[in-house]
CSV table of C-alpha atoms in Angstrom, one decimal:
chain,number,residue,atom,x,y,z
A,20,MET,CA,0.0,0.0,0.0
A,21,ASN,CA,1.5,3.3,-1.0
A,22,LYS,CA,2.1,6.2,1.3
A,23,SER,CA,-0.6,8.5,-0.3
A,24,LEU,CA,-3.3,5.9,0.1
A,25,THR,CA,-2.4,5.2,3.7
A,26,GLU,CA,-2.6,9.0,4.4
A,27,ALA,CA,-5.9,9.2,2.7
A,28,GLN,CA,-7.4,6.4,4.8
A,29,ARG,CA,-6.3,8.2,7.9
A,30,ALA,CA,-7.7,11.4,6.6
A,31,ARG,CA,-11.0,9.8,5.8
A,32,VAL,CA,-11.3,9.0,9.5
A,33,GLY,CA,-10.4,12.5,10.3
A,34,VAL,CA,-13.0,14.0,7.9
A,35,PHE,CA,-15.7,11.7,9.4
A,36,GLY,CA,-14.7,13.2,12.8
A,37,PHE,CA,-15.1,16.7,11.5
A,38,PHE,CA,-18.5,16.1,10.0
A,39,PHE,CA,-19.7,14.4,13.1
A,40,LEU,CA,-18.5,17.2,15.4
A,41,ALA,CA,-19.9,19.9,13.1
A,42,GLY,CA,-23.3,18.2,13.3
A,43,LEU,CA,-22.9,17.8,17.0
A,44,VAL,CA,-22.3,21.5,17.4
A,45,MET,CA,-25.4,22.3,15.4
A,46,GLY,CA,-27.5,19.7,17.3
A,47,LEU,CA,-26.4,21.2,20.7
A,48,TRP,CA,-27.2,24.7,19.5
A,49,ALA,CA,-30.6,23.8,18.0
A,50,ALA,CA,-31.7,21.6,21.0
A,51,GLY,CA,-30.7,24.4,23.3
A,52,LEU,CA,-32.8,27.1,21.6
A,53,PRO,CA,-35.9,26.7,23.7
A,54,SER,CA,-33.9,27.2,26.9
A,55,LEU,CA,-32.0,30.1,25.4
A,56,ASN,CA,-35.3,31.7,24.3
A,57,GLU,CA,-36.7,31.3,27.8
A,58,ARG,CA,-33.6,32.6,29.6
A,59,LEU,CA,-33.4,35.8,27.5
A,60,ASP,CA,-37.2,36.1,26.9
A,61,LEU,CA,-36.6,36.5,23.1
A,62,GLY,CA,-39.9,35.7,21.5
A,63,PRO,CA,-40.4,34.5,17.9
A,64,ALA,CA,-39.3,37.8,16.2
A,65,ARG,CA,-36.1,38.2,18.1
A,66,LEU,CA,-35.3,34.5,17.9
A,67,GLY,CA,-35.9,34.7,14.1
A,68,SER,CA,-33.5,37.6,13.9
A,69,VAL,CA,-30.8,35.7,15.8
A,70,LEU,CA,-31.1,32.8,13.4
A,71,LEU,CA,-30.9,35.2,10.5
A,72,LEU,CA,-27.7,36.7,11.9
A,73,ILE,CA,-26.2,33.3,12.3
A,74,SER,CA,-27.0,32.4,8.7
A,75,GLY,CA,-25.7,35.7,7.5
A,76,GLY,CA,-22.4,35.3,9.3
A,77,ALA,CA,-22.1,31.8,7.9
A,78,LEU,CA,-22.9,32.8,4.4
A,79,ALA,CA,-20.4,35.7,4.4
A,80,SER,CA,-17.6,33.6,5.9
A,81,MET,CA,-18.1,30.9,3.3
A,82,LEU,CA,-17.1,33.4,0.6
A,83,VAL,CA,-14.0,34.3,2.5
A,84,ALA,CA,-13.1,30.7,3.4
A,85,GLY,CA,-12.8,29.6,-0.2
A,86,PRO,CA,-9.8,31.7,-1.1
A,87,LEU,CA,-8.3,30.9,2.3
A,88,VAL,CA,-8.5,27.2,1.4
A,89,ASP,CA,-6.8,27.8,-1.9
A,90,ARG,CA,-4.1,29.9,-0.2
A,91,TRP,CA,-3.4,28.0,3.0
A,92,SER,CA,-4.8,24.5,2.2
A,93,SER,CA,-8.0,23.0,3.6
A,94,ARG,CA,-6.0,21.2,6.4
A,95,ARG,CA,-4.9,24.5,7.9
A,96,VAL,CA,-8.3,26.0,7.6
A,97,CYS,CA,-9.8,23.0,9.3
A,98,TRP,CA,-7.2,23.1,12.1
A,99,ILE,CA,-8.4,26.7,13.0
A,100,ALA,CA,-12.1,26.6,12.1
A,101,GLY,CA,-13.1,23.3,13.7
A,102,PRO,CA,-12.1,24.2,17.3
A,103,PHE,CA,-13.2,27.8,16.8
A,104,SER,CA,-16.7,26.6,15.8
A,105,GLY,CA,-17.0,24.8,19.1
A,106,LEU,CA,-15.5,27.5,21.2
A,107,VAL,CA,-17.9,30.2,19.9
A,108,LEU,CA,-20.8,28.2,21.5
A,109,LEU,CA,-19.7,30.2,24.5
A,110,GLY,CA,-21.3,33.3,22.8
A,111,PRO,CA,-24.9,32.0,23.1
A,112,ALA,CA,-24.2,30.4,26.4
A,113,LEU,CA,-22.9,33.5,28.1
A,114,ALA,CA,-25.0,36.2,26.3
A,115,SER,CA,-26.8,38.2,29.0
A,116,SER,CA,-29.1,40.2,26.6
A,117,TYR,CA,-30.6,40.0,23.2
A,118,TRP,CA,-28.2,42.6,21.8
A,119,MET,CA,-25.2,40.8,23.1
A,120,LEU,CA,-26.6,37.5,21.7
A,121,ALA,CA,-27.1,39.3,18.3
A,122,VAL,CA,-23.4,40.2,18.1
A,123,LEU,CA,-22.2,36.9,19.2
A,124,ALA,CA,-24.6,35.1,16.9
A,125,VAL,CA,-22.7,36.5,13.9
A,126,LEU,CA,-19.4,35.1,15.3
A,127,PHE,CA,-21.0,31.7,15.8
A,128,GLY,CA,-22.2,31.8,12.2
A,129,VAL,CA,-18.7,32.6,11.0
A,130,GLY,CA,-17.3,29.6,12.8
A,131,LEU,CA,-19.9,27.4,11.2
A,132,GLY,CA,-19.3,28.8,7.7
A,133,VAL,CA,-15.6,28.5,7.7
A,134,THR,CA,-15.7,24.9,9.1
A,135,GLU,CA,-18.3,24.0,6.4
A,136,ILE,CA,-16.0,25.1,3.6
A,137,GLY,CA,-12.8,23.6,5.1
A,138,MET,CA,-14.1,20.2,5.9
A,139,ASN,CA,-16.0,19.9,2.5
A,140,ALA,CA,-12.9,21.0,0.6
A,141,HIS,CA,-10.8,18.4,2.4
A,142,SER,CA,-13.5,15.7,1.8
A,143,VAL,CA,-13.2,16.2,-2.0
A,144,GLU,CA,-9.4,16.1,-1.7
A,145,VAL,CA,-9.5,12.8,0.1
A,146,GLU,CA,-11.9,11.4,-2.5
A,147,ARG,CA,-9.4,12.4,-5.2
A,148,VAL,CA,-6.8,10.1,-3.6
A,149,TYR,CA,-9.4,7.3,-3.1
A,150,ARG,CA,-10.6,7.8,-6.7
A,151,ARG,CA,-14.0,6.4,-5.9
A,152,PRO,CA,-17.1,7.9,-4.2
A,153,ILE,CA,-16.8,8.4,-0.5
A,154,ILE,CA,-18.3,11.9,0.1
A,155,SER,CA,-21.9,11.0,0.7
A,156,ALA,CA,-21.2,9.1,3.9
A,157,PHE,CA,-19.6,12.2,5.4
A,158,HIS,CA,-22.8,14.1,5.0
A,159,GLY,CA,-24.7,11.2,6.6
A,160,THR,CA,-22.3,11.4,9.5
A,161,TRP,CA,-23.1,15.1,9.9
A,162,SER,CA,-26.8,14.2,10.4
A,163,LEU,CA,-25.8,11.6,13.0
A,164,GLY,CA,-23.8,14.2,14.8
A,165,GLY,CA,-26.8,16.5,14.9
A,166,ALA,CA,-29.0,13.8,16.3
A,167,THR,CA,-26.4,13.0,18.9
A,168,GLY,CA,-26.3,16.7,20.0
A,169,GLY,CA,-30.1,16.8,20.3
A,170,GLY,CA,-30.1,13.5,22.2
A,171,ILE,CA,-27.3,14.6,24.6
A,172,THR,CA,-29.3,17.8,25.3
A,173,ALA,CA,-32.5,16.0,25.9
A,174,LEU,CA,-30.9,13.5,28.3
A,175,ALA,CA,-29.0,16.1,30.2
A,176,LEU,CA,-32.0,18.4,30.7
A,177,ASP,CA,-34.1,15.4,31.7
A,178,ALA,CA,-31.5,14.6,34.3
A,179,GLY,CA,-31.8,18.2,35.6
A,180,ALA,CA,-28.7,19.7,34.1
A,181,ASP,CA,-28.5,23.5,33.7
A,182,PRO,CA,-29.0,24.3,29.9
A,183,GLN,CA,-26.5,27.2,30.1
A,184,GLY,CA,-23.9,25.1,31.8
A,185,LEU,CA,-24.4,22.4,29.2
A,186,LEU,CA,-23.5,24.8,26.4
A,187,ILE,CA,-20.5,26.1,28.3
A,188,THR,CA,-19.3,22.6,28.9
A,189,ALA,CA,-19.7,21.8,25.2
A,190,ALA,CA,-17.9,24.9,24.1
A,191,ILE,CA,-14.9,23.8,26.3
A,192,VAL,CA,-14.9,20.1,25.4
A,193,VAL,CA,-15.7,20.1,21.6
A,194,PRO,CA,-12.6,22.1,20.5
A,195,PHE,CA,-10.4,19.4,22.1
A,196,LEU,CA,-12.4,16.7,20.3
A,197,TYR,CA,-11.5,18.3,17.0
A,198,LEU,CA,-7.8,18.0,17.6
A,199,PRO,CA,-7.4,14.2,17.1
A,200,ALA,CA,-9.5,14.4,13.9
A,201,ALA,CA,-7.4,17.4,12.6
A,202,ARG,CA,-4.1,15.4,13.2
A,203,LEU,CA,-5.4,12.8,10.7
A,204,LEU,CA,-6.0,15.1,7.8
A,205,LEU,CA,-4.0,15.0,4.6
A,206,PRO,CA,-0.7,17.1,4.6
A,207,GLY,CA,-1.1,20.4,2.8
A,208,THR,CA,1.1,23.3,2.1
A,209,PRO,CA,0.1,27.0,1.6
A,210,GLY,CA,-0.9,27.7,-1.9
A,211,ASP,CA,-1.2,24.2,-3.2
A,212,GLY,CA,-5.0,24.2,-3.0
A,213,SER,CA,-5.1,20.5,-2.6
A,214,ALA,CA,-3.6,18.0,-0.4
A,215,ALA,CA,-4.3,15.3,-2.9
A,216,GLY,CA,-1.6,16.0,-5.4
A,217,SER,CA,-3.1,18.7,-7.5
A,218,SER,CA,-0.5,20.4,-9.6
A,219,GLY,CA,-1.5,23.8,-8.3
A,220,SER,CA,-0.6,25.4,-11.6
A,221,PRO,CA,-2.7,28.1,-13.2
A,222,ASP,CA,-3.5,25.7,-16.0
A,223,ALA,CA,-4.9,23.0,-13.8
A,224,PRO,CA,-8.5,22.1,-14.8
A,225,GLY,CA,-9.8,23.3,-11.4
A,226,GLU,CA,-8.5,26.7,-12.3
A,227,SER,CA,-10.6,26.9,-15.5
A,228,LEU,CA,-13.9,26.8,-13.8
A,229,ARG,CA,-15.7,29.8,-15.2
A,230,TRP,CA,-18.4,31.8,-13.5
A,231,GLY,CA,-21.1,30.4,-15.8
A,232,LEU,CA,-20.3,26.8,-14.8
A,233,ILE,CA,-20.1,27.7,-11.1
A,234,ALA,CA,-23.4,29.5,-11.4
A,235,LEU,CA,-25.0,26.4,-13.0
A,236,LEU,CA,-23.7,24.3,-10.2
A,237,GLY,CA,-24.9,26.9,-7.8
A,238,VAL,CA,-28.5,26.9,-9.2
A,239,ALA,CA,-28.6,23.1,-8.8
A,240,ALA,CA,-27.4,23.5,-5.2
A,241,PHE,CA,-29.9,26.3,-4.5
A,242,ALA,CA,-32.7,24.2,-5.9
A,243,GLY,CA,-31.7,21.2,-3.9
A,244,HIS,CA,-31.3,23.1,-0.6
A,245,LEU,CA,-34.5,25.0,-1.0
A,246,SER,CA,-36.4,21.8,-1.6
A,247,GLU,CA,-34.7,20.3,1.4
A,248,GLY,CA,-35.5,23.3,3.6
A,249,ALA,CA,-39.1,23.1,2.5
A,250,ALA,CA,-39.3,19.6,3.8
A,251,ILE,CA,-37.6,20.4,7.0
A,252,ASP,CA,-39.8,23.3,7.9
A,253,TRP,CA,-43.1,22.5,6.3
A,254,SER,CA,-43.6,18.8,6.1
A,255,ALA,CA,-45.0,18.5,9.6
A,256,LEU,CA,-47.2,21.6,9.1
A,257,HIS,CA,-48.5,20.2,5.8
A,258,ALA,CA,-49.5,17.0,7.7
A,259,ARG,CA,-51.3,19.0,10.4
A,260,TRP,CA,-52.9,21.8,8.4
A,261,VAL,CA,-53.6,20.2,5.0
A,262,LEU,CA,-54.0,16.5,5.9
A,263,GLU,CA,-55.4,17.3,9.4
A,264,VAL,CA,-53.6,14.5,11.2
A,265,ASP,CA,-53.4,14.5,15.0
A,266,PRO,CA,-50.8,16.9,16.5
A,267,GLU,CA,-48.7,14.0,17.9
A,268,MET,CA,-48.6,12.3,14.5
A,269,ALA,CA,-47.7,15.4,12.4
A,270,PRO,CA,-43.9,15.4,13.2
A,271,LEU,CA,-43.6,11.9,11.7
A,272,ALA,CA,-43.7,13.5,8.2
A,273,TYR,CA,-40.4,15.2,8.9
A,274,THR,CA,-39.0,12.2,10.7
A,275,ILE,CA,-39.7,10.0,7.6
A,276,PHE,CA,-38.0,12.6,5.4
A,277,SER,CA,-35.0,12.9,7.7
A,278,VAL,CA,-34.5,9.1,8.1
A,279,ALA,CA,-34.7,8.5,4.4
A,280,MET,CA,-32.2,11.3,3.7
A,281,THR,CA,-29.7,10.1,6.3
A,282,ALA,CA,-29.9,6.5,5.3
A,283,VAL,CA,-29.2,7.2,1.6
A,284,ARG,CA,-26.4,9.5,2.5
A,285,LEU,CA,-24.7,6.8,4.6
A,286,LEU,CA,-25.2,4.3,1.8
A,287,GLY,CA,-25.1,6.5,-1.3
A,288,ASP,CA,-21.4,6.2,-2.2
A,289,PRO,CA,-21.7,2.7,-3.8
A,290,ILE,CA,-24.8,3.8,-5.6
A,291,ARG,CA,-22.9,6.7,-7.2
A,292,GLY,CA,-19.9,4.5,-7.9
A,293,ARG,CA,-22.2,2.1,-9.8
A,294,LEU,CA,-24.3,4.7,-11.7
A,295,GLY,CA,-21.9,7.5,-12.2
A,296,SER,CA,-22.4,11.2,-11.2
A,297,VAL,CA,-24.6,12.2,-14.1
A,298,ARG,CA,-27.1,9.5,-13.7
A,299,THR,CA,-27.1,9.9,-9.9
A,300,ILE,CA,-28.0,13.6,-10.2
A,301,GLN,CA,-30.6,12.8,-12.8
A,302,LEU,CA,-32.3,10.3,-10.5
A,303,ALA,CA,-31.9,12.6,-7.5
A,304,GLY,CA,-34.0,15.2,-9.2
A,305,LEU,CA,-36.6,12.7,-10.5
A,306,PHE,CA,-37.0,11.0,-7.1
A,307,ALA,CA,-37.4,14.4,-5.3
A,308,THR,CA,-39.9,15.7,-7.9
A,309,ALA,CA,-41.9,12.5,-7.7
A,310,GLY,CA,-41.9,12.8,-4.0
A,311,TYR,CA,-43.3,16.3,-4.0
A,312,VAL,CA,-45.9,15.3,-6.6
A,313,LEU,CA,-47.2,12.6,-4.2
A,314,VAL,CA,-47.3,15.2,-1.4
A,315,LEU,CA,-49.2,17.6,-3.6
A,316,VAL,CA,-51.8,15.1,-4.7
A,317,SER,CA,-52.2,13.5,-1.3
A,318,PRO,CA,-55.1,15.8,-0.2
A,319,LEU,CA,-57.0,14.7,-3.4
A,320,THR,CA,-56.8,11.0,-2.6
A,321,GLY,CA,-59.1,9.0,-0.3
A,322,GLU,CA,-59.1,9.7,3.4
A,323,ALA,CA,-57.7,6.2,4.0
A,324,VAL,CA,-54.6,6.6,1.9
A,325,ARG,CA,-53.8,10.3,1.9
A,326,VAL,CA,-51.4,10.2,4.8
A,327,ALA,CA,-49.6,7.2,3.4
A,328,CYS,CA,-49.4,9.0,0.1
A,329,ALA,CA,-47.9,12.1,1.6
A,330,TRP,CA,-45.4,10.2,3.8
A,331,THR,CA,-44.3,8.1,0.8
A,332,GLY,CA,-43.7,11.4,-1.0
A,333,TRP,CA,-41.6,12.8,1.8
A,334,ALA,CA,-39.6,9.6,1.9
A,335,LEU,CA,-38.9,9.8,-1.9
A,336,ALA,CA,-38.0,13.5,-1.6
A,337,GLY,CA,-35.5,12.5,1.1
A,338,VAL,CA,-34.0,9.7,-1.0
A,339,GLY,CA,-33.6,12.1,-4.0
A,340,LEU,CA,-32.3,15.2,-2.2
A,341,ALA,CA,-29.8,13.1,-0.1
A,342,THR,CA,-27.3,12.8,-3.0
A,343,VAL,CA,-27.5,16.3,-4.5
A,344,VAL,CA,-24.8,18.0,-2.4
A,345,PRO,CA,-22.3,15.1,-2.3
A,346,VAL,CA,-22.5,14.6,-6.1
A,347,LEU,CA,-22.1,18.4,-6.8
A,348,PHE,CA,-19.1,18.7,-4.4
A,349,SER,CA,-17.5,15.6,-5.7
A,350,ALA,CA,-17.8,16.8,-9.3
A,351,VAL,CA,-16.1,20.1,-8.3
A,352,GLY,CA,-13.2,18.0,-6.8
A,353,ALA,CA,-13.0,15.7,-9.8
A,354,ALA,CA,-12.2,18.7,-12.0
A,355,GLY,CA,-8.9,19.0,-10.3
A,356,GLY,CA,-6.9,22.1,-9.3
A,357,ARG,CA,-7.9,24.3,-6.4
A,358,VAL,CA,-11.4,23.7,-5.1
A,359,GLY,CA,-11.8,26.4,-2.5
A,360,ARG,CA,-13.3,29.3,-4.5
A,361,ALA,CA,-15.6,27.1,-6.5
A,362,LEU,CA,-16.7,25.0,-3.6
A,363,ALA,CA,-17.4,28.2,-1.5
A,364,MET,CA,-19.5,29.7,-4.3
A,365,VAL,CA,-21.6,26.5,-4.8
A,366,THR,CA,-22.0,26.1,-1.0
A,367,ALA,CA,-23.1,29.8,-0.7
A,368,PHE,CA,-25.7,29.4,-3.4
A,369,GLY,CA,-27.0,26.3,-1.7
A,370,TYR,CA,-27.0,27.8,1.8
A,371,SER,CA,-29.0,30.8,0.5
A,372,GLY,CA,-31.6,28.4,-0.7
A,373,LEU,CA,-31.8,26.7,2.7
A,374,LEU,CA,-32.0,30.2,4.3
A,375,LEU,CA,-34.5,32.0,2.1
A,376,GLY,CA,-36.6,29.1,0.9
A,377,PRO,CA,-38.7,28.4,4.0
A,378,ALA,CA,-39.4,32.1,4.5
A,379,VAL,CA,-40.5,32.6,0.9
A,380,LEU,CA,-42.8,29.6,1.1
A,381,GLY,CA,-44.3,31.0,4.3
A,382,TYR,CA,-45.2,34.3,2.5
A,383,VAL,CA,-46.6,32.4,-0.5
A,384,ALA,CA,-48.6,30.1,1.8
A,385,GLU,CA,-50.0,33.1,3.6
A,386,ALA,CA,-51.1,34.8,0.4
A,387,THR,CA,-52.5,31.6,-1.2
A,388,SER,CA,-52.2,28.2,0.6
A,389,LEU,CA,-49.5,25.7,1.7
A,390,PRO,CA,-50.2,23.3,-1.2
A,391,VAL,CA,-49.7,26.2,-3.7
A,392,ALA,CA,-46.4,27.1,-1.9
A,393,LEU,CA,-45.1,23.6,-2.2
A,394,PHE,CA,-45.3,23.8,-5.9
A,395,ILE,CA,-42.1,25.8,-5.7
A,396,PRO,CA,-39.9,23.1,-4.3
A,397,ALA,CA,-41.6,20.6,-6.6
A,398,VAL,CA,-40.5,22.6,-9.6
A,399,LEU,CA,-37.0,23.2,-8.1
A,400,ALA,CA,-36.5,19.5,-7.5
A,401,ALA,CA,-36.8,19.1,-11.3
A,402,VAL,CA,-34.3,22.0,-11.7
A,403,VAL,CA,-31.7,19.9,-9.9
A,404,THR,CA,-31.7,17.5,-12.8
A,405,LEU,CA,-32.0,20.1,-15.5
A,406,THR,CA,-29.0,22.2,-14.3
A,407,GLY,CA,-27.0,19.6,-12.3
A,408,SER,CA,-26.7,17.1,-15.2
A,409,PRO,CA,-25.1,19.5,-17.8
A,410,ALA,CA,-22.9,21.1,-15.1
A,411,ILE,CA,-21.5,17.7,-14.0
A,412,ARG,CA,-20.9,16.6,-17.6
A,413,ALA,CA,-18.9,19.8,-18.1
A,414,LEU,CA,-16.9,19.2,-14.9
A,415,LEU,CA,-16.2,15.6,-15.9
A,416,ARG,CA,-14.9,16.8,-19.3
A,417,LEU,CA,-12.5,19.0,-17.3
A,418,SER,CA,-11.4,16.1,-15.2
A,419,ALA,CA,-10.6,14.2,-18.4
A,420,SER,CA,-8.6,17.0,-19.9
A,421,PRO,CA,-5.0,16.4,-21.1
A,422,VAL,CA,-3.6,18.5,-18.3
A,423,GLN,CA,-5.4,16.5,-15.6
A,424,ASN,CA,-4.6,13.1,-17.1
A,425,ALA,CA,-1.0,14.0,-17.6
A,426,ALA,CA,-0.5,14.8,-14.0
A,427,PRO,CA,0.9,12.0,-11.8
A,428,SER,CA,-1.7,10.3,-9.7
A,429,ALA,CA,-1.4,10.9,-6.0
A,430,ALA,CA,-2.7,7.4,-5.3
A,431,GLY,CA,-0.5,5.4,-7.6
A,432,GLY,CA,1.8,7.5,-9.7
A,433,ALA,CA,0.2,6.7,-13.0
A,434,ALA,CA,-2.4,8.8,-14.9
A,435,PRO,CA,-5.9,7.4,-14.3
A,436,GLY,CA,-7.7,5.6,-17.0
A,437,ALA,CA,-11.0,7.0,-18.3
A,438,ALA,CA,-14.4,5.6,-17.7
A,439,ASN,CA,-17.8,7.0,-18.5
A,440,GLY,CA,-19.2,9.2,-15.8
A,441,ASP,CA,-22.8,8.3,-16.5
A,442,GLY,CA,-22.2,4.7,-17.3
A,443,ALA,CA,-22.6,5.0,-21.1
A,444,GLY,CA,-21.3,6.8,-24.1
A,445,PRO,CA,-17.8,7.3,-25.5
A,446,ALA,CA,-15.3,9.6,-23.8
A,447,GLY,CA,-15.8,13.2,-24.9
A,448,GLU,CA,-19.4,12.6,-26.1
A,449,ARG,CA,-21.2,12.2,-22.8
A,450,GLY,CA,-18.4,13.2,-20.3
A,451,TYR,CA,-16.5,10.8,-18.1
A,452,GLU,CA,-14.5,10.7,-14.9
A,453,PRO,CA,-11.4,8.9,-13.9
A,454,GLU,CA,-12.1,5.6,-12.3
A,455,PRO,CA,-9.0,3.5,-11.6
A,456,GLU,CA,-8.9,0.5,-9.4
A,457,PRO,CA,-10.8,1.2,-6.1
A,458,ALA,CA,-8.8,1.7,-3.0
A,459,ARG,CA,-9.0,-0.9,-0.3
A,460,ASP,CA,-10.5,0.1,3.0
């Protein structure tokens, strides 16, 4: 086993650690919101403003983090951003007023945003060395981390722990948990833009990503994230308001969506390895669209089946949307070169959809009805296929360019052979991605 592959296997464990801890931080924060709201007497409007400030801080920091990754390497960004994202939990924990919380919320968002870019950039660099799909499972691990954070909070509060003390403890402990994971990451040097052996030259394929292609990827990410946000925030309300299920049953709609998404993310890498990135993104949009169609028609079905119809729809939406982000990020990484700027832009597009989508749907639902509002994510789920597929084809053509194929492989020293990215069609006609012999776990 060569040295590069051994380092990549260690780094894979480290990236799993980063995604889990990032999800854990979010889970601790989200689960602690009711207690924070009660302690500072925020109310819905002020709490909504705090959440908006966190999202704004995260979005702005993502755009800064991309060039930092290209300049310093994703490893160095992760070393700083990971522990910082845990430490800034002290802000919400120690805030003594709404205005202090508002300022510290921006700082918390900055920590989240920079960590998001650093760990995602490193994940695509590790996948370059593995030369087979491994990214989807990282995102599934983030969901597990979030669930763990919520579970820890629930158990601690049930045992009588002080909510403020719990956040303070987490802010002190979590940064130290990041350190073992950070030590496992791939070695990187300033300015190389990739720890996976990218040439780092201005002519590398990753450097030729134009704004038009980044925008196309961004639209696919925006559409996928908005459709995901719609399910997160409105699935339970749809069950209660439109289908008129009992209050205790309504949250099952979101639970079904979340379980389906997490399961597919954890198991999605072999699927993409078999189908290729293009077919995977096509199926992702089709499954998500079909799921939303079932949700939309569920009120028109018989009373005995309408709930089952809607919940089947949310499950299909979760299955489809689960692979959108991993496939898009992986395609950016497969193009070679520095990934920081492009990944930051695509992530920012997607994050804005997750941020703006639920609010926009609320305004539309207020003016019309919730079923009418849910037409928006149904259409955007189809946009995932319509924009994601040509964007990934273009990226796979970049990954197969002579510059990329002439570069020595970090995993084995030889240029990778070409294989069709969507499982069919000759090279150059339908786009293809390098697929050498898979790495052994």
